[in-house]
JSON list of C-alpha atoms and ligand atoms in Angstrom, two decimals:
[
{"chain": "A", "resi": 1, "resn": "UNK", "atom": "CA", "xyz": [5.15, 18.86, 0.21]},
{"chain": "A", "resi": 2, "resn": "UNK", "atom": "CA", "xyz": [2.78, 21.72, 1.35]},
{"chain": "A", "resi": 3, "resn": "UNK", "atom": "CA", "xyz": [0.14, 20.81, -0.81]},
{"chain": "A", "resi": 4, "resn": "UNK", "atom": "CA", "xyz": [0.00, 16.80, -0.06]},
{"chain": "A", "resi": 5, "resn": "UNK", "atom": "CA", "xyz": [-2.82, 15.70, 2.02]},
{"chain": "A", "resi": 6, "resn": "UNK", "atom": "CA", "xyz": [-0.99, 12.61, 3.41]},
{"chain": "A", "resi": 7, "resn": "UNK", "atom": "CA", "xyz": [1.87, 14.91, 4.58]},
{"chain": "A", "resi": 8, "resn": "UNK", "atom": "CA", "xyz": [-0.63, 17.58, 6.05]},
{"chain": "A", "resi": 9, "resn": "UNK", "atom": "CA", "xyz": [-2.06, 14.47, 8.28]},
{"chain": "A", "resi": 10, "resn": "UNK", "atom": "CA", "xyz": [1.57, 13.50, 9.19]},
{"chain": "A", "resi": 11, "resn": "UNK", "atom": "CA", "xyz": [2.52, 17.32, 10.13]},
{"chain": "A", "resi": 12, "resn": "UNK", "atom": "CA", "xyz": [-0.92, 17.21, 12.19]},
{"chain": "A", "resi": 13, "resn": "UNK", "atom": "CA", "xyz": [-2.26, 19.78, 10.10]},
{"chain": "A", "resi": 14, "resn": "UNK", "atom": "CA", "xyz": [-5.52, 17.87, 9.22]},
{"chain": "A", "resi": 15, "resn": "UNK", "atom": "CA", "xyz": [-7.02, 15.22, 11.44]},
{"chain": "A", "resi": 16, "resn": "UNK", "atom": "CA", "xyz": [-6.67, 11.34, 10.42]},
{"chain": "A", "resi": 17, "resn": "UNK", "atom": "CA", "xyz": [-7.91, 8.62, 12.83]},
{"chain": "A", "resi": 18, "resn": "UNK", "atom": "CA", "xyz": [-4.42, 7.46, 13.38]},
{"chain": "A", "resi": 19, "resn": "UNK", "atom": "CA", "xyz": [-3.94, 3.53, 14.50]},
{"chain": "A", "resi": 20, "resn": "UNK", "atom": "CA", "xyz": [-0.05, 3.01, 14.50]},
{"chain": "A", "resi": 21, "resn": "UNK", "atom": "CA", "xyz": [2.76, 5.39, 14.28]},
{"chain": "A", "resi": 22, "resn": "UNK", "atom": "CA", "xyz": [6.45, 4.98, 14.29]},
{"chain": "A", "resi": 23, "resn": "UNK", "atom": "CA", "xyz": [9.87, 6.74, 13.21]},
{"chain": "A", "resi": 24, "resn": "UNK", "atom": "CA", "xyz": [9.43, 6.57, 9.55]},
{"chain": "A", "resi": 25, "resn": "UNK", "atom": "CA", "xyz": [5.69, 5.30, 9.29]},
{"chain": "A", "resi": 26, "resn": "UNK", "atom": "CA", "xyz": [2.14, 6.14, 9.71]},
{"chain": "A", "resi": 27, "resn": "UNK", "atom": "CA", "xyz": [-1.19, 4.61, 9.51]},
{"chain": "A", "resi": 28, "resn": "UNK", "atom": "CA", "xyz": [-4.60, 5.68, 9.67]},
{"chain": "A", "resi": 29, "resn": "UNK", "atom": "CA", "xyz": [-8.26, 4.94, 8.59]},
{"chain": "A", "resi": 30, "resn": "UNK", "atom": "CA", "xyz": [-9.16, 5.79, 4.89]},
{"chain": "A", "resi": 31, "resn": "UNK", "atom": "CA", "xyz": [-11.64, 8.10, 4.65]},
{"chain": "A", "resi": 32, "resn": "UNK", "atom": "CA", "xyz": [-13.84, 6.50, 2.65]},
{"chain": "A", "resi": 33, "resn": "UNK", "atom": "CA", "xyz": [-13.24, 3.18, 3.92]},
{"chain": "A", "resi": 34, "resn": "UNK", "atom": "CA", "xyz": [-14.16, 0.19, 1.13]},
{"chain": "A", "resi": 35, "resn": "UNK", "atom": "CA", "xyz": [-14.71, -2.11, 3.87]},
{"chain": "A", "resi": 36, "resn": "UNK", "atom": "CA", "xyz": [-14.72, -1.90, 7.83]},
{"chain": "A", "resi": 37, "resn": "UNK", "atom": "CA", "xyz": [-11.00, -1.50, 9.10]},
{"chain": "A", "resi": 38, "resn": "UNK", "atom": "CA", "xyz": [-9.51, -0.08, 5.71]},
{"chain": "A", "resi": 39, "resn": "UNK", "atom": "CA", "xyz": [-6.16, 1.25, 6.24]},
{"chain": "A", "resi": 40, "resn": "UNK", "atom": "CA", "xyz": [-3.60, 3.19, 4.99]},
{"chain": "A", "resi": 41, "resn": "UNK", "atom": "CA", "xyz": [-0.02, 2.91, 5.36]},
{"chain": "A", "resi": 42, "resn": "UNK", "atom": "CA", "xyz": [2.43, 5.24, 4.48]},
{"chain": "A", "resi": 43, "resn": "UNK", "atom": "CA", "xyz": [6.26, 6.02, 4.67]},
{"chain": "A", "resi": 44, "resn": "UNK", "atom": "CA", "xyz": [6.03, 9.60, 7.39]},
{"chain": "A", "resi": 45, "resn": "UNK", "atom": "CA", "xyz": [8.60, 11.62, 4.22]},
{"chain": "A", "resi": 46, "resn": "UNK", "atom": "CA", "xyz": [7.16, 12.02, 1.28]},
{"chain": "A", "resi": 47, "resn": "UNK", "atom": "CA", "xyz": [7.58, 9.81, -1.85]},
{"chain": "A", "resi": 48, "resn": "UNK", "atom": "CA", "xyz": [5.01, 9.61, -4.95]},
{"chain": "A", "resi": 49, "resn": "UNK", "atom": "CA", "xyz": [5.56, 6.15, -6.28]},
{"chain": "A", "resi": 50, "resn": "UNK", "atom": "CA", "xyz": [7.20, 2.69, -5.34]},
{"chain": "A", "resi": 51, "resn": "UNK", "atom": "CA", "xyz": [10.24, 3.20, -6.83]},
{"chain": "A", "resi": 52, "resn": "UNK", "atom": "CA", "xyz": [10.94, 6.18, -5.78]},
{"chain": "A", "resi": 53, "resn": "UNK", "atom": "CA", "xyz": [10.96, 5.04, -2.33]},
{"chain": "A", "resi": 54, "resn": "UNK", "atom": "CA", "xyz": [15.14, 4.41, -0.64]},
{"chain": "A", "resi": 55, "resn": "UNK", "atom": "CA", "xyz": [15.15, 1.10, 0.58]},
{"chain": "A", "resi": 56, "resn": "UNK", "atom": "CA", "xyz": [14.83, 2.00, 4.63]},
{"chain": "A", "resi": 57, "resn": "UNK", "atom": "CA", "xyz": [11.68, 3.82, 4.55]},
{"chain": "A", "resi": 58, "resn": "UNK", "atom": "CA", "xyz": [10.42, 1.11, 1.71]},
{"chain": "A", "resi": 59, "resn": "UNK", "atom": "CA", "xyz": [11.65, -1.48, 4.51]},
{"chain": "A", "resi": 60, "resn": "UNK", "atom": "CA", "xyz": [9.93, -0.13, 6.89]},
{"chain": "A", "resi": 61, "resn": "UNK", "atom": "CA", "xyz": [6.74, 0.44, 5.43]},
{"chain": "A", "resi": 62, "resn": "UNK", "atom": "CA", "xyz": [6.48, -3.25, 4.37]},
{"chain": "A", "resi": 63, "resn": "UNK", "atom": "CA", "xyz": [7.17, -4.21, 7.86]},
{"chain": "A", "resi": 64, "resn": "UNK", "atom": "CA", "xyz": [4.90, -2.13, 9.21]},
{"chain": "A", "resi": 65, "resn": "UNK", "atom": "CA", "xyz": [2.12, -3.44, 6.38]},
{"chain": "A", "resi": 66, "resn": "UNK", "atom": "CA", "xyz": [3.04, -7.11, 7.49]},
{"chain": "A", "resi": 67, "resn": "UNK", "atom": "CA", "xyz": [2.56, -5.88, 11.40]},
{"chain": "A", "resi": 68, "resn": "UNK", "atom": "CA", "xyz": [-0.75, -4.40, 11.45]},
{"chain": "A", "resi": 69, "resn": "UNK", "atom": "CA", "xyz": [-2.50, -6.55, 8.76]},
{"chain": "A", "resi": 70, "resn": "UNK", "atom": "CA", "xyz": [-3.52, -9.20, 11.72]},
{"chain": "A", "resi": 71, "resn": "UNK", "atom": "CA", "xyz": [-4.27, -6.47, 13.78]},
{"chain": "A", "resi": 72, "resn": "UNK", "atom": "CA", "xyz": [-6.41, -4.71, 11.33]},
{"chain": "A", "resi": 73, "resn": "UNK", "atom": "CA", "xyz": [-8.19, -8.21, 10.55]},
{"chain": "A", "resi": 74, "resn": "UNK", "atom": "CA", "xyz": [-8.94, -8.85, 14.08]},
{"chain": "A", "resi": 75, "resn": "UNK", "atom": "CA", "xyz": [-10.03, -5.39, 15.37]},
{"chain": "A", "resi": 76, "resn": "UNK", "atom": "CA", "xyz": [-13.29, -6.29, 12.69]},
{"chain": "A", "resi": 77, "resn": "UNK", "atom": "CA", "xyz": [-13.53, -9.82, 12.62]},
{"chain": "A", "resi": 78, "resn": "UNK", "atom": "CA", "xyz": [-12.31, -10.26, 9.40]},
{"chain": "A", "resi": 79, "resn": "UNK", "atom": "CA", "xyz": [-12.12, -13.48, 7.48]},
{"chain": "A", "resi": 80, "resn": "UNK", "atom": "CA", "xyz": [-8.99, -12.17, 4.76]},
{"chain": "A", "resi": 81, "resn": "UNK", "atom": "CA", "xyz": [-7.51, -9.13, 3.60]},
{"chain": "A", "resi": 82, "resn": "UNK", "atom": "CA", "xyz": [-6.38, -7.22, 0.79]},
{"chain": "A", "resi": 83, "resn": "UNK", "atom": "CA", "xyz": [-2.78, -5.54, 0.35]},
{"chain": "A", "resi": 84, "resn": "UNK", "atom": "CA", "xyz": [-2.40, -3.27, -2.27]},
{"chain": "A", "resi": 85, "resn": "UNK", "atom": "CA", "xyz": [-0.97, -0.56, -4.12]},
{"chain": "A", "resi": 86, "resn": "UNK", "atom": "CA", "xyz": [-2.04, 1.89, -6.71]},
{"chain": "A", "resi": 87, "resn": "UNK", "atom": "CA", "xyz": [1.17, 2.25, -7.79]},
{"chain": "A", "resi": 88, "resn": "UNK", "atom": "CA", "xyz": [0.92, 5.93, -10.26]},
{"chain": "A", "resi": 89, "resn": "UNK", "atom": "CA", "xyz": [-1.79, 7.12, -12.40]},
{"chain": "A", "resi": 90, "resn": "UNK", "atom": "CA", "xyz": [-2.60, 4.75, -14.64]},
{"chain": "A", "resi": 91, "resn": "UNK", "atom": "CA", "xyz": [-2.81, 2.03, -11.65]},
{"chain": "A", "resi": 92, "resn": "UNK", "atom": "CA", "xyz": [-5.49, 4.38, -10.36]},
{"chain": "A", "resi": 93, "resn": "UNK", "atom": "CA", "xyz": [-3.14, 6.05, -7.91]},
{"chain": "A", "resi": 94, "resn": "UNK", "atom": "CA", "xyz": [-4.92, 9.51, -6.84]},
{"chain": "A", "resi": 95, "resn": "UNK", "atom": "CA", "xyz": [-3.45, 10.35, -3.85]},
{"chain": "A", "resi": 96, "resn": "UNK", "atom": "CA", "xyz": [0.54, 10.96, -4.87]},
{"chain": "A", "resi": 97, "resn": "UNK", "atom": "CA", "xyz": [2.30, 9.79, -1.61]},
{"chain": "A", "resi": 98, "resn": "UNK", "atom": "CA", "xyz": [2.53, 6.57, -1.49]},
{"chain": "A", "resi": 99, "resn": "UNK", "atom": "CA", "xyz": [0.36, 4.74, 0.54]},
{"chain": "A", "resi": 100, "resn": "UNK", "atom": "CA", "xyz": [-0.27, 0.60, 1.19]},
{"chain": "A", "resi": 101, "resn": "UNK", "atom": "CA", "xyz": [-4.14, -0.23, 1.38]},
{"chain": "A", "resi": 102, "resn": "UNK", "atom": "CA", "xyz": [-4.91, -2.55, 4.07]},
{"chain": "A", "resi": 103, "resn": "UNK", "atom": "CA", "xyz": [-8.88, -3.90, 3.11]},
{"chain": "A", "resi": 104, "resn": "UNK", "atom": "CA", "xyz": [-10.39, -6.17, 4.89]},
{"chain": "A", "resi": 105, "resn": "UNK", "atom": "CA", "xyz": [-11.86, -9.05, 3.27]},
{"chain": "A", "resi": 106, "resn": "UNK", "atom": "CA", "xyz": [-15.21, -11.03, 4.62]},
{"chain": "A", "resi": 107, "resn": "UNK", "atom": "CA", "xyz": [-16.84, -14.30, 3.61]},
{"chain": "A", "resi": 108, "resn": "UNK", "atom": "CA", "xyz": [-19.52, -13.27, 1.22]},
{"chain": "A", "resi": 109, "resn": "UNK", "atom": "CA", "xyz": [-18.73, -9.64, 0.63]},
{"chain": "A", "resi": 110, "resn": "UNK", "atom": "CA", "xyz": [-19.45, -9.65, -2.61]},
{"chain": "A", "resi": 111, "resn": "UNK", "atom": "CA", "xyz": [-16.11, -8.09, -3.58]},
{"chain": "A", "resi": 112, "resn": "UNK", "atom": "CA", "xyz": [-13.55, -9.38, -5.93]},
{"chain": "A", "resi": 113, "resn": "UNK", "atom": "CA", "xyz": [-9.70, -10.84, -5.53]},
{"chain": "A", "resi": 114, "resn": "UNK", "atom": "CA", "xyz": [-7.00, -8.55, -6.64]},
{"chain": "A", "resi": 115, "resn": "UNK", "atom": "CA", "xyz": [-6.66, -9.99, -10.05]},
{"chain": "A", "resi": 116, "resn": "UNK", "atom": "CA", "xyz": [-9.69, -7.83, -10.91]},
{"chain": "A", "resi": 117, "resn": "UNK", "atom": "CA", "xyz": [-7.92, -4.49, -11.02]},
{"chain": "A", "resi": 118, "resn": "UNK", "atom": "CA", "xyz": [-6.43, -5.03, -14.61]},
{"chain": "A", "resi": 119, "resn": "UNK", "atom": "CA", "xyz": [-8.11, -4.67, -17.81]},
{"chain": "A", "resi": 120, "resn": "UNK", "atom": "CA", "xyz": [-8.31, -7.56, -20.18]},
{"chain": "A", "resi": 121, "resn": "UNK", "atom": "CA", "xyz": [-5.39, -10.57, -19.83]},
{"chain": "A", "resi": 122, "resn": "UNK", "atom": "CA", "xyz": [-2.82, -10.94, -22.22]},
{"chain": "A", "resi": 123, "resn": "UNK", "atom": "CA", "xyz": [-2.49, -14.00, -24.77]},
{"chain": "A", "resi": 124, "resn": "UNK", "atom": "CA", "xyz": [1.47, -14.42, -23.72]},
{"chain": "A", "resi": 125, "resn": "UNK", "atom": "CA", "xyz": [3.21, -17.41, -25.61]},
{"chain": "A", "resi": 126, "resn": "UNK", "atom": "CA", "xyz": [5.78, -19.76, -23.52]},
{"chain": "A", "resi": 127, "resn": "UNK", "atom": "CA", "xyz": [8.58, -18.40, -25.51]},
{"chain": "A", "resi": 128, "resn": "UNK", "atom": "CA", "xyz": [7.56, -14.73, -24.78]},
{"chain": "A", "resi": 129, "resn": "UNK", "atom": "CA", "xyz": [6.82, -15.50, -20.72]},
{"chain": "A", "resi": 130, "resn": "UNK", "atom": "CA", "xyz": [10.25, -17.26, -20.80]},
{"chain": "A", "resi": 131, "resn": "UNK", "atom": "CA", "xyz": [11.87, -14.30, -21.85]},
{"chain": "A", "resi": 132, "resn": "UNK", "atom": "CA", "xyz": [9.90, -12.08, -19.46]},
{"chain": "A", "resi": 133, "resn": "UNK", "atom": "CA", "xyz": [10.86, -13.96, -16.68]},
{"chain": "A", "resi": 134, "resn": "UNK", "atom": "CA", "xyz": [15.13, -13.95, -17.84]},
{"chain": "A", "resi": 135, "resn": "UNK", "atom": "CA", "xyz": [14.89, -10.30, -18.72]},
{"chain": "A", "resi": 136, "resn": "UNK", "atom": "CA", "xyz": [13.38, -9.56, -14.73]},
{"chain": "A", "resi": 137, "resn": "UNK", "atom": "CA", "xyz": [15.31, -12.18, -12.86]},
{"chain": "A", "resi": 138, "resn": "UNK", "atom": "CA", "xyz": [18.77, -10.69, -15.03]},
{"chain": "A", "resi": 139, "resn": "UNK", "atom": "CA", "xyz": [17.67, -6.75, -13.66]},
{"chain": "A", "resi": 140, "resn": "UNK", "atom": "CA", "xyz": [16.26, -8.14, -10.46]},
{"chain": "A", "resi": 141, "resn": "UNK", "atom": "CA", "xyz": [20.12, -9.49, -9.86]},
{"chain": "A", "resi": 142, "resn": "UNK", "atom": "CA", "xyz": [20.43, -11.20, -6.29]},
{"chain": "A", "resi": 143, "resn": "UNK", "atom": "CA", "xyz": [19.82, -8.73, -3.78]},
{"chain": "A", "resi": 144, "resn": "UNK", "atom": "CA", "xyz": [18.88, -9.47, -0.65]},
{"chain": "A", "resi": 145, "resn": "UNK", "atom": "CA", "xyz": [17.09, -6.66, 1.23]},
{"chain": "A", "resi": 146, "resn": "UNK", "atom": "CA", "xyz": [19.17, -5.26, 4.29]},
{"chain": "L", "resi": 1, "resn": "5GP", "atom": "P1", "xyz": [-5.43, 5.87, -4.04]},
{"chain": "L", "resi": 1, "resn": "5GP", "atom": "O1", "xyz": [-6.43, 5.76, -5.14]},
{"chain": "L", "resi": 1, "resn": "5GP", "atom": "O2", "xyz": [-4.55, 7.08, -4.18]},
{"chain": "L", "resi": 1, "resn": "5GP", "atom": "O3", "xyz": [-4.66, 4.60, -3.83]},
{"chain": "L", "resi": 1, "resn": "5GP", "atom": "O4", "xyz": [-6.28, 6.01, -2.72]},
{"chain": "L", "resi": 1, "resn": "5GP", "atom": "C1", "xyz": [-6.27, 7.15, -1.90]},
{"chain": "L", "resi": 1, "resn": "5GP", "atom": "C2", "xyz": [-7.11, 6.83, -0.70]},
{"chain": "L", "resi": 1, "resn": "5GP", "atom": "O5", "xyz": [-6.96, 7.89, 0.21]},
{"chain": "L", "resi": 1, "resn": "5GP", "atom": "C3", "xyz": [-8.60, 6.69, -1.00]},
{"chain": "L", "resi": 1, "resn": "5GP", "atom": "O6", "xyz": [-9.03, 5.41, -0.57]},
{"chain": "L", "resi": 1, "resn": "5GP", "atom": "C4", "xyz": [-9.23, 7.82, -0.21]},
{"chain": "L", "resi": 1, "resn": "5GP", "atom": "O7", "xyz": [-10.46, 7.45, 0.37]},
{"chain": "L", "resi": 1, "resn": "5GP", "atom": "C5", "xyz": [-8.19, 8.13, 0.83]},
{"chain": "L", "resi": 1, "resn": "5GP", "atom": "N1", "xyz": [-8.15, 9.51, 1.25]},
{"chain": "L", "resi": 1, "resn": "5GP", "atom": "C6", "xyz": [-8.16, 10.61, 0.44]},
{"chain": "L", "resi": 1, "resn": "5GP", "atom": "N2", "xyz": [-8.10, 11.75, 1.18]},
{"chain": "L", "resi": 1, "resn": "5GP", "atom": "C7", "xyz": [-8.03, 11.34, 2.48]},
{"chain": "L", "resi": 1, "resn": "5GP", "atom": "C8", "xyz": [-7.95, 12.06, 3.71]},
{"chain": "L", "resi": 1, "resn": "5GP", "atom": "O8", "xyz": [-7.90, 13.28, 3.75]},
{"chain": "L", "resi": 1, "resn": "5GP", "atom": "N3", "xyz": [-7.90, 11.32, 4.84]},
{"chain": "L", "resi": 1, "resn": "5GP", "atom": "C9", "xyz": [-7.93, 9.97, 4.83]},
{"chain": "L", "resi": 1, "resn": "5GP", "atom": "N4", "xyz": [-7.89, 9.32, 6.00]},
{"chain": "L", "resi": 1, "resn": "5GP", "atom": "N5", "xyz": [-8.02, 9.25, 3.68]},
{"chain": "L", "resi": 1, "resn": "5GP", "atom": "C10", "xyz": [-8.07, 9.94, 2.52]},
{"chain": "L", "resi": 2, "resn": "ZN", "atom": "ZN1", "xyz": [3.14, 13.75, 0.86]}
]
């Protein structure tokens, strides 16, 4: 993708302040960090959205989230994190290669928990969140990640 800014800083064609790298990952400071330490972490080929992702790279990305966030907390003395996605468009996705956020989280920041990024709850009934629940757990069958 010639014309994707988070494959440009994989090829090395525009600088990133790079803080882990492996076969199938990278991760680097955001650019316009939201709090000290924010991160980005993204599978090295390029993929727009979540599910487009195979399972490997998806695998490894996850791992790779679940490695550094520590890290990341500890190089600024951090009391929490965020993990997130903007997962397409209408999440508020603008960058389209994926990419796992990695924001630090401090005792009084002032900022919010994750169940601020959606707009206004539903009113769900039991019988409707009941059926929500079969009609995932029936397409989310029983697999087990390799
Ligand atoms: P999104 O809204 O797509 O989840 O977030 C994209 C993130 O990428 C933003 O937080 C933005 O600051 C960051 N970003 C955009 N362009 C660059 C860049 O060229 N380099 C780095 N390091 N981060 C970038
Ligand atoms: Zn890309």
């Amino acid at each position: 993708m010639d014309d994707c800014i988070f494959c440009q800083i994989v090829d090395g064609d525009i600088p990133a302040r790079v803080v882990y790298e492996d076969e199938d990952v990278l991760a680097f400071l955001d650019a316009n960090p939201i709090a000290p330490g924010h991160t980005l972490v993204i599978p090295k080929d390029h993929y727009e959205t979540l599910d487009e992702v195979p399972p490997e790279p998806g695998e490894m990305m996850f791992a790779a989230i679940h490695y550094l966030t520590p890290i990341v907390e500890d190089a600024v003395d951090a009391d929490g994190s965020n993990i997130g996605f903007n997962n397409g468009a209408a999440a508020g996705q603008e960058v389209p290669h994926v990419h796992g956020h990695i924001v630090p989280r401090f005792e009084d920041d002032g900022g919010s928990p994750i169940h601020a990024v959606a707009g206004s709850p539903p009113d769900l009934a039991d019988a409707e969140l009941d059926d929500l629940a079969a009609d995932i757990a029936d397409a989310a069958g029983d697999h087990t990640p390799s």
